[in-house]
Structures are given as structure tokens and as C-alpha cells.
PDB file of C-alpha atoms in Angstrom:
ATOM      1  CA  MET A   1      68.978 157.304 109.697  1.00  0.00           C
ATOM      2  CA  GLU A   2      72.086 155.404 110.770  1.00  0.00           C
ATOM      3  CA  ARG A   3      75.286 157.196 109.754  1.00  0.00           C
ATOM      4  CA  HIS A   4      76.526 154.267 107.674  1.00  0.00           C
ATOM      5  CA  ASN A   5      73.256 154.202 105.710  1.00  0.00           C
ATOM      6  CA  VAL A   6      73.634 157.924 104.993  1.00  0.00           C
ATOM      7  CA  ILE A   7      77.128 157.317 103.628  1.00  0.00           C
ATOM      8  CA  VAL A   8      75.878 154.539 101.352  1.00  0.00           C
ATOM      9  CA  LEU A   9      72.806 156.480 100.207  1.00  0.00           C
ATOM     10  CA  THR A  10      74.785 159.610  99.336  1.00  0.00           C
ATOM     11  CA  GLY A  11      77.273 157.467  97.439  1.00  0.00           C
ATOM     12  CA  VAL A  12      74.468 155.860  95.439  1.00  0.00           C
ATOM     13  CA  VAL A  13      73.048 159.296  94.629  1.00  0.00           C
ATOM     14  CA  GLY A  14      76.510 160.418  93.485  1.00  0.00           C
ATOM     15  CA  LEU A  15      76.708 157.387  91.198  1.00  0.00           C
ATOM     16  CA  MET A  16      73.230 158.173  89.855  1.00  0.00           C
ATOM     17  CA  ALA A  17      74.437 161.694  89.059  1.00  0.00           C
ATOM     18  CA  ALA A  18      77.369 160.328  87.068  1.00  0.00           C
ATOM     19  CA  ILE A  19      75.071 157.979  85.137  1.00  0.00           C
ATOM     20  CA  LEU A  20      72.393 160.577  84.375  1.00  0.00           C
ATOM     21  CA  VAL A  21      74.777 163.377  83.444  1.00  0.00           C
ATOM     22  CA  GLY A  22      76.964 160.956  81.522  1.00  0.00           C
ATOM     23  CA  ALA A  23      73.964 159.748  79.515  1.00  0.00           C
ATOM     24  CA  GLY A  24      72.911 163.350  78.909  1.00  0.00           C
ATOM     25  CA  GLU A  25      76.369 164.436  77.767  1.00  0.00           C
ATOM     26  CA  PHE A  26      76.667 161.411  75.514  1.00  0.00           C
ATOM     27  CA  LEU A  27      73.423 162.323  73.769  1.00  0.00           C
ATOM     28  CA  LEU A  28      74.579 165.916  73.469  1.00  0.00           C
ATOM     29  CA  HIS A  29      78.161 165.339  72.378  1.00  0.00           C
ATOM     30  CA  PHE A  30      78.903 161.928  70.892  1.00  0.00           C
ATOM     31  CA  ASP A  31      80.339 162.109  67.400  1.00  0.00           C
ATOM     32  CA  PRO A  32      81.294 158.886  65.529  1.00  0.00           C
ATOM     33  CA  LEU A  33      84.028 160.908  63.812  1.00  0.00           C
ATOM     34  CA  ALA A  34      85.406 162.104  67.181  1.00  0.00           C
ATOM     35  CA  ARG A  35      85.735 165.739  66.070  1.00  0.00           C
ATOM     36  CA  TYR A  36      85.813 166.892  69.693  1.00  0.00           C
ATOM     37  CA  SER A  37      87.073 170.422  70.309  1.00  0.00           C
ATOM     38  CA  GLU A  38      86.529 173.429  72.571  1.00  0.00           C
ATOM     39  CA  THR A  39      87.145 175.940  69.780  1.00  0.00           C
ATOM     40  CA  HIS A  40      84.641 174.642  67.225  1.00  0.00           C
ATOM     41  CA  TYR A  41      81.485 172.586  67.508  1.00  0.00           C
ATOM     42  CA  ASP A  42      81.304 170.500  64.339  1.00  0.00           C
ATOM     43  CA  PHE A  43      80.985 167.389  66.512  1.00  0.00           C
ATOM     44  CA  MET A  44      77.538 168.570  67.612  1.00  0.00           C
ATOM     45  CA  LEU A  45      76.298 168.253  64.041  1.00  0.00           C
ATOM     46  CA  ALA A  46      76.321 164.496  64.592  1.00  0.00           C
ATOM     47  CA  THR A  47      73.357 164.730  66.984  1.00  0.00           C
ATOM     48  CA  SER A  48      69.822 165.868  66.168  1.00  0.00           C
ATOM     49  CA  ASP A  49      67.903 168.624  67.936  1.00  0.00           C
ATOM     50  CA  ALA A  50      65.589 166.025  69.495  1.00  0.00           C
ATOM     51  CA  GLN A  51      68.515 163.976  70.791  1.00  0.00           C
ATOM     52  CA  GLN A  52      70.161 167.075  72.242  1.00  0.00           C
ATOM     53  CA  THR A  53      66.897 168.048  73.940  1.00  0.00           C
ATOM     54  CA  ILE A  54      66.721 164.678  75.704  1.00  0.00           C
ATOM     55  CA  GLY A  55      70.391 164.986  76.643  1.00  0.00           C
ATOM     56  CA  HIS A  56      69.764 168.489  77.952  1.00  0.00           C
ATOM     57  CA  PHE A  57      67.106 167.359  80.420  1.00  0.00           C
ATOM     58  CA  LEU A  58      69.048 164.293  81.572  1.00  0.00           C
ATOM     59  CA  GLY A  59      72.166 166.384  82.195  1.00  0.00           C
ATOM     60  CA  ALA A  60      70.480 169.425  83.705  1.00  0.00           C
ATOM     61  CA  LEU A  61      68.252 167.397  86.045  1.00  0.00           C
ATOM     62  CA  GLY A  62      70.990 164.971  87.031  1.00  0.00           C
ATOM     63  CA  ALA A  63      73.810 167.454  87.678  1.00  0.00           C
ATOM     64  CA  PRO A  64      72.527 168.803  91.049  1.00  0.00           C
ATOM     65  CA  LEU A  65      72.682 165.262  92.439  1.00  0.00           C
ATOM     66  CA  TYR A  66      76.463 165.536  92.316  1.00  0.00           C
ATOM     67  CA  VAL A  67      76.279 167.823  95.367  1.00  0.00           C
ATOM     68  CA  VAL A  68      74.854 164.900  97.359  1.00  0.00           C
ATOM     69  CA  GLY A  69      77.711 162.763  96.061  1.00  0.00           C
ATOM     70  CA  CYS A  70      80.144 165.412  97.309  1.00  0.00           C
ATOM     71  CA  TRP A  71      78.659 164.999 100.789  1.00  0.00           C
ATOM     72  CA  HIS A  72      79.394 161.283 100.529  1.00  0.00           C
ATOM     73  CA  ILE A  73      83.062 162.052  99.855  1.00  0.00           C
ATOM     74  CA  TYR A  74      83.075 164.428 102.830  1.00  0.00           C
ATOM     75  CA  LEU A  75      81.639 161.771 105.150  1.00  0.00           C
ATOM     76  CA  MET A  76      84.184 159.223 103.967  1.00  0.00           C
ATOM     77  CA  LEU A  77      87.091 161.625 104.499  1.00  0.00           C
ATOM     78  CA  LYS A  78      85.818 163.248 107.704  1.00  0.00           C
ATOM     79  CA  PRO A  79      87.558 160.882 110.180  1.00  0.00           C
ATOM     80  CA  ALA A  80      90.953 161.928 108.782  1.00  0.00           C
ATOM     81  CA  ASN A  81      90.413 165.693 109.028  1.00  0.00           C
ATOM     82  CA  ALA A  82      86.899 167.109 109.320  1.00  0.00           C
ATOM     83  CA  THR A  83      87.899 170.677 108.456  1.00  0.00           C
ATOM     84  CA  LEU A  84      89.884 169.818 105.349  1.00  0.00           C
ATOM     85  CA  ALA A  85      87.229 167.337 104.243  1.00  0.00           C
ATOM     86  CA  PHE A  86      84.542 170.025 104.568  1.00  0.00           C
ATOM     87  CA  ILE A  87      86.650 172.480 102.566  1.00  0.00           C
ATOM     88  CA  GLY A  88      86.873 169.782  99.900  1.00  0.00           C
ATOM     89  CA  PHE A  89      83.090 169.401  99.984  1.00  0.00           C
ATOM     90  CA  LEU A  90      82.546 173.145  99.506  1.00  0.00           C
ATOM     91  CA  LEU A  91      84.987 173.295  96.598  1.00  0.00           C
ATOM     92  CA  ALA A  92      83.573 170.222  94.888  1.00  0.00           C
ATOM     93  CA  ALA A  93      79.939 171.268  95.402  1.00  0.00           C
ATOM     94  CA  TYR A  94      80.676 174.722  94.000  1.00  0.00           C
ATOM     95  CA  GLY A  95      82.436 173.222  91.008  1.00  0.00           C
ATOM     96  CA  PHE A  96      79.515 170.934  90.232  1.00  0.00           C
ATOM     97  CA  MET A  97      77.011 173.786  90.541  1.00  0.00           C
ATOM     98  CA  ILE A  98      79.037 175.702  87.965  1.00  0.00           C
ATOM     99  CA  GLY A  99      79.211 172.523  85.900  1.00  0.00           C
ATOM    100  CA  ALA A 100      75.421 172.229  86.039  1.00  0.00           C
ATOM    101  CA  ASP A 101      75.190 175.736  84.611  1.00  0.00           C
ATOM    102  CA  TRP A 102      77.567 174.733  81.813  1.00  0.00           C
ATOM    103  CA  ILE A 103      75.805 171.536  80.817  1.00  0.00           C
ATOM    104  CA  SER A 104      72.426 173.288  80.773  1.00  0.00           C
ATOM    105  CA  SER A 105      73.848 175.479  77.992  1.00  0.00           C
ATOM    106  CA  ARG A 106      74.985 172.699  75.673  1.00  0.00           C
ATOM    107  CA  SER A 107      71.706 172.186  73.816  1.00  0.00           C
ATOM    108  CA  SER A 108      71.716 175.906  73.040  1.00  0.00           C
ATOM    109  CA  ILE A 109      75.139 175.811  71.390  1.00  0.00           C
ATOM    110  CA  GLY A 110      73.995 172.691  69.566  1.00  0.00           C
ATOM    111  CA  ALA A 111      71.037 174.611  68.163  1.00  0.00           C
ATOM    112  CA  LEU A 112      73.334 177.452  67.100  1.00  0.00           C
ATOM    113  CA  VAL A 113      75.652 175.046  65.305  1.00  0.00           C
ATOM    114  CA  HIS A 114      72.709 173.504  63.467  1.00  0.00           C
ATOM    115  CA  ALA A 115      71.515 176.998  62.525  1.00  0.00           C
ATOM    116  CA  LYS A 116      74.969 177.852  61.182  1.00  0.00           C
ATOM    117  CA  GLU A 117      74.948 174.663  59.101  1.00  0.00           C
ATOM    118  CA  GLN A 118      71.675 175.852  57.556  1.00  0.00           C
ATOM    119  CA  GLY A 119      73.326 179.100  56.475  1.00  0.00           C
ATOM    120  CA  LEU A 120      72.317 181.483  59.270  1.00  0.00           C
ATOM    121  CA  ASP A 121      74.896 184.003  60.490  1.00  0.00           C
ATOM    122  CA  VAL A 122      75.295 183.070  64.147  1.00  0.00           C
ATOM    123  CA  GLU A 123      79.085 183.228  64.425  1.00  0.00           C
ATOM    124  CA  HIS A 124      78.918 186.207  66.827  1.00  0.00           C
ATOM    125  CA  LEU A 125      76.535 184.273  69.065  1.00  0.00           C
ATOM    126  CA  ILE A 126      78.879 181.277  69.079  1.00  0.00           C
ATOM    127  CA  LYS A 127      81.768 183.514  70.126  1.00  0.00           C
ATOM    128  CA  LEU A 128      79.670 184.977  72.936  1.00  0.00           C
ATOM    129  CA  TYR A 129      78.836 181.441  74.041  1.00  0.00           C
ATOM    130  CA  GLN A 130      82.508 180.535  74.166  1.00  0.00           C
ATOM    131  CA  LEU A 131      83.249 183.588  76.293  1.00  0.00           C
ATOM    132  CA  ARG A 132      80.357 183.109  78.681  1.00  0.00           C
ATOM    133  CA  TYR A 133      80.204 179.334  79.084  1.00  0.00           C
ATOM    134  CA  GLU A 134      83.379 177.550  78.023  1.00  0.00           C
ATOM    135  CA  ASN A 135      85.337 179.459  80.653  1.00  0.00           C
ATOM    136  CA  LEU A 136      82.964 178.130  83.314  1.00  0.00           C
ATOM    137  CA  LEU A 137      84.135 174.592  82.638  1.00  0.00           C
ATOM    138  CA  THR A 138      87.600 175.637  83.779  1.00  0.00           C
ATOM    139  CA  VAL A 139      86.155 176.237  87.256  1.00  0.00           C
ATOM    140  CA  THR A 140      84.835 172.676  87.409  1.00  0.00           C
ATOM    141  CA  ARG A 141      88.200 171.314  86.300  1.00  0.00           C
ATOM    142  CA  ILE A 142      90.070 173.324  88.927  1.00  0.00           C
ATOM    143  CA  THR A 143      87.726 172.252  91.736  1.00  0.00           C
ATOM    144  CA  THR A 144      87.992 168.627  90.565  1.00  0.00           C
ATOM    145  CA  LEU A 145      91.769 168.899  90.825  1.00  0.00           C
ATOM    146  CA  ALA A 146      91.481 170.521  94.268  1.00  0.00           C
ATOM    147  CA  ILE A 147      89.176 167.856  95.718  1.00  0.00           C
ATOM    148  CA  SER A 148      91.398 165.163  94.179  1.00  0.00           C
ATOM    149  CA  VAL A 149      94.455 166.540  95.979  1.00  0.00           C
ATOM    150  CA  ILE A 150      92.553 166.751  99.265  1.00  0.00           C
ATOM    151  CA  PHE A 151      91.151 163.253  98.745  1.00  0.00           C
ATOM    152  CA  ALA A 152      94.532 161.719  97.933  1.00  0.00           C
ATOM    153  CA  TYR A 153      96.154 163.327 100.973  1.00  0.00           C
ATOM    154  CA  LEU A 154      93.458 162.343 103.467  1.00  0.00           C
ATOM    155  CA  ALA A 155      93.032 158.835 102.051  1.00  0.00           C
ATOM    156  CA  PHE A 156      96.770 158.236 102.214  1.00  0.00           C
ATOM    157  CA  THR A 157      96.865 159.123 105.922  1.00  0.00           C
ATOM    158  CA  GLY A 158      94.990 155.911 106.628  1.00  0.00           C
ATOM    159  CA  ARG A 159      92.600 157.652 109.010  1.00  0.00           C
ATOM    160  CA  SER A 160      89.705 158.125 106.603  1.00  0.00           C
ATOM    161  CA  ASN A 161      87.097 155.523 105.691  1.00  0.00           C
ATOM    162  CA  TYR A 162      89.165 154.730 102.611  1.00  0.00           C
ATOM    163  CA  GLN A 163      92.007 152.267 102.478  1.00  0.00           C
ATOM    164  CA  LYS A 164      95.366 153.846 101.657  1.00  0.00           C
ATOM    165  CA  TRP A 165      95.559 152.373  98.149  1.00  0.00           C
ATOM    166  CA  GLN A 166      92.434 154.327  97.214  1.00  0.00           C
ATOM    167  CA  ALA A 167      94.565 157.491  97.265  1.00  0.00           C
ATOM    168  CA  LEU A 168      95.950 156.396  93.888  1.00  0.00           C
ATOM    169  CA  PHE A 169      92.482 156.606  92.315  1.00  0.00           C
ATOM    170  CA  SER A 170      91.364 160.171  92.859  1.00  0.00           C
ATOM    171  CA  PRO A 171      88.680 161.633  90.539  1.00  0.00           C
ATOM    172  CA  ILE A 172      91.244 163.547  88.456  1.00  0.00           C
ATOM    173  CA  VAL A 173      93.303 160.388  87.889  1.00  0.00           C
ATOM    174  CA  LEU A 174      90.233 158.413  86.821  1.00  0.00           C
ATOM    175  CA  LEU A 175      89.228 161.283  84.539  1.00  0.00           C
ATOM    176  CA  LEU A 176      92.652 161.325  82.885  1.00  0.00           C
ATOM    177  CA  LEU A 177      92.375 157.588  82.231  1.00  0.00           C
ATOM    178  CA  SER A 178      89.628 158.362  79.693  1.00  0.00           C
ATOM    179  CA  PHE A 179      92.059 160.562  77.774  1.00  0.00           C
ATOM    180  CA  ILE A 180      94.722 157.867  77.925  1.00  0.00           C
ATOM    181  CA  VAL A 181      92.286 155.297  76.551  1.00  0.00           C
ATOM    182  CA  TYR A 182      91.437 157.729  73.740  1.00  0.00           C
ATOM    183  CA  LEU A 183      95.118 158.132  72.840  1.00  0.00           C
ATOM    184  CA  VAL A 184      95.893 154.410  73.025  1.00  0.00           C
ATOM    185  CA  ALA A 185      92.655 153.063  71.555  1.00  0.00           C
ATOM    186  CA  PRO A 186      90.687 155.850  69.794  1.00  0.00           C
ATOM    187  CA  SER A 187      87.983 153.436  68.632  1.00  0.00           C
ATOM    188  CA  ILE A 188      87.089 152.871  72.292  1.00  0.00           C
ATOM    189  CA  GLY A 189      88.135 156.221  73.688  1.00  0.00           C
ATOM    190  CA  LYS A 190      85.821 158.179  71.402  1.00  0.00           C
ATOM    191  CA  TYR A 191      82.926 156.846  73.476  1.00  0.00           C
ATOM    192  CA  LEU A 192      84.541 158.045  76.712  1.00  0.00           C
ATOM    193  CA  MET A 193      85.823 161.469  75.662  1.00  0.00           C
ATOM    194  CA  PRO A 194      82.421 163.231  75.539  1.00  0.00           C
ATOM    195  CA  ILE A 195      81.657 162.111  79.087  1.00  0.00           C
ATOM    196  CA  ALA A 196      85.144 161.849  80.612  1.00  0.00           C
ATOM    197  CA  LEU A 197      84.344 163.711  83.846  1.00  0.00           C
ATOM    198  CA  ASN A 198      81.297 161.549  84.482  1.00  0.00           C
ATOM    199  CA  VAL A 199      83.203 158.348  83.715  1.00  0.00           C
ATOM    200  CA  GLY A 200      85.854 159.402  86.220  1.00  0.00           C
ATOM    201  CA  PHE A 201      83.398 160.219  88.979  1.00  0.00           C
ATOM    202  CA  GLY A 202      81.239 157.204  88.157  1.00  0.00           C
ATOM    203  CA  LEU A 203      84.204 154.891  88.675  1.00  0.00           C
ATOM    204  CA  PHE A 204      85.164 156.836  91.779  1.00  0.00           C
ATOM    205  CA  PHE A 205      81.742 156.418  93.393  1.00  0.00           C
ATOM    206  CA  ILE A 206      81.694 152.705  92.553  1.00  0.00           C
ATOM    207  CA  MET A 207      85.065 152.236  94.235  1.00  0.00           C
ATOM    208  CA  SER A 208      83.952 154.377  97.160  1.00  0.00           C
ATOM    209  CA  LEU A 209      80.777 152.329  97.640  1.00  0.00           C
ATOM    210  CA  ILE A 210      82.887 149.172  97.653  1.00  0.00           C
ATOM    211  CA  GLN A 211      84.895 150.745 100.463  1.00  0.00           C
ATOM    212  CA  THR A 212      81.695 151.380 102.461  1.00  0.00           C
ATOM    213  CA  LYS A 213      80.778 147.713 102.033  1.00  0.00           C
ATOM    214  CA  LYS A 214      84.166 146.703 103.391  1.00  0.00           C
ATOM    215  CA  GLN A 215      83.707 149.068 106.304  1.00  0.00           C
ATOM    216  CA  THR A 216      80.452 147.256 107.110  1.00  0.00           C
ATOM    217  CA  ALA A 217      82.194 143.887 106.994  1.00  0.00           C
ATOM    218  CA  LEU A 218      84.756 145.137 109.492  1.00  0.00           C
ATOM    219  CA  ARG A 219      82.134 146.339 111.992  1.00  0.00           C
TER     220      ARG A 219
END
């Protein structure tokens, strides 16, 4: 397969990952009251067991596709510095694999929260969940920051397949925009908060695919 086609295909797969995982997380997490928190899970009472089961499979099956999307980013950055771009790929791929482990656990904590609402004593299980799984999400956040720094640096050099201005729109910046929208316009932001990481990477892959189209036009 022609190299350019591989770049486009991996970018499309990365976008598919963002859509699938985003849809899954939305089904798992969306709360009209926006009671989002990492220390309690009342927001998961807003979704039924059946809805969380569907979200579980969408998220768990879609998350591994992010690794293919990471390869797209590597290919786009490779002309600037192949070694640094590959390090970025390894970090990002590792972070998403940990993230896949995390999202596959969310329906379980949802079930525990529903059980607690019904009067069962599951508080010790919830605390174990927080210890074992919530800390994993920190790994994904750190690797997202790392790949964003690498991306911004290599894109700004002007030697990658990205135009220099793209350096301003790294994944971490696009992710943070969801939080800004939530602060400025909560009625809109509450729809973005449960899936902020996927919104950020979804926008990133769209912008990246536009860059590949421009690269084709320049050939």
C-alpha cells in the first residue's frame, strides 16, 4: 500500500476510535445534572445497567484502535525526527492501552453504584476500585501530555507533515478546550465533559486528516 494511503487509513482508524470510545463513554457517564467527579460516582446513577453494558462494549472494543491512530501521528511526525516521533508513538500507545483497561472497568463501577443505591454494602469494593483503576487514568493523562509536547515541538519545526500552525492544536490543548467550554457554557459543556479525551483526539485526527489532504494537493 502506498505510504500516503497508509497515513490516511491510520488517521481514519484513529478517528473511528475517538468516535466509538466517545460514544461508549457517553453512554457510560453522561449525567443531565453534571455531577461528574472522580471521588464519588453519583453521576453513574443517571444511566441504566443496559445502557452501561452497551457503552462498555463500544468503549472496550473501540479503544485498541487508538494504537493505530498513534501510528498515524508517528508517520506524520517522522520526517521531522524519526526517533523522537517513535518515542512519542510508544508513549501514546502505552497510554491508550492503559486507558483501554480503565474504560473496560467502568460498567463494573456503574453496577456497584447501582447496588449501593439499592442498599447493598459495597463501599469497600468502591474504594478498591478507586485504588486499582482511577490511578490508571493518570497514566493516560501523562502520556497524552507527553505526546502533545513532542507533537508541538516537531510540528513547529516545519519539517513534519504538519504545517507549523498545527503545533498550537496538540491533543492536550484540544482536550482542555472541553473543560473551558464546560466552565463558560455548562449547558453545552456537560455533554463534552464525560468524553473530553475522545473529543480532543477526535478533533485532532480530523485536523490531521485535513493536513494529509493538503499534502496530497501539494504533490
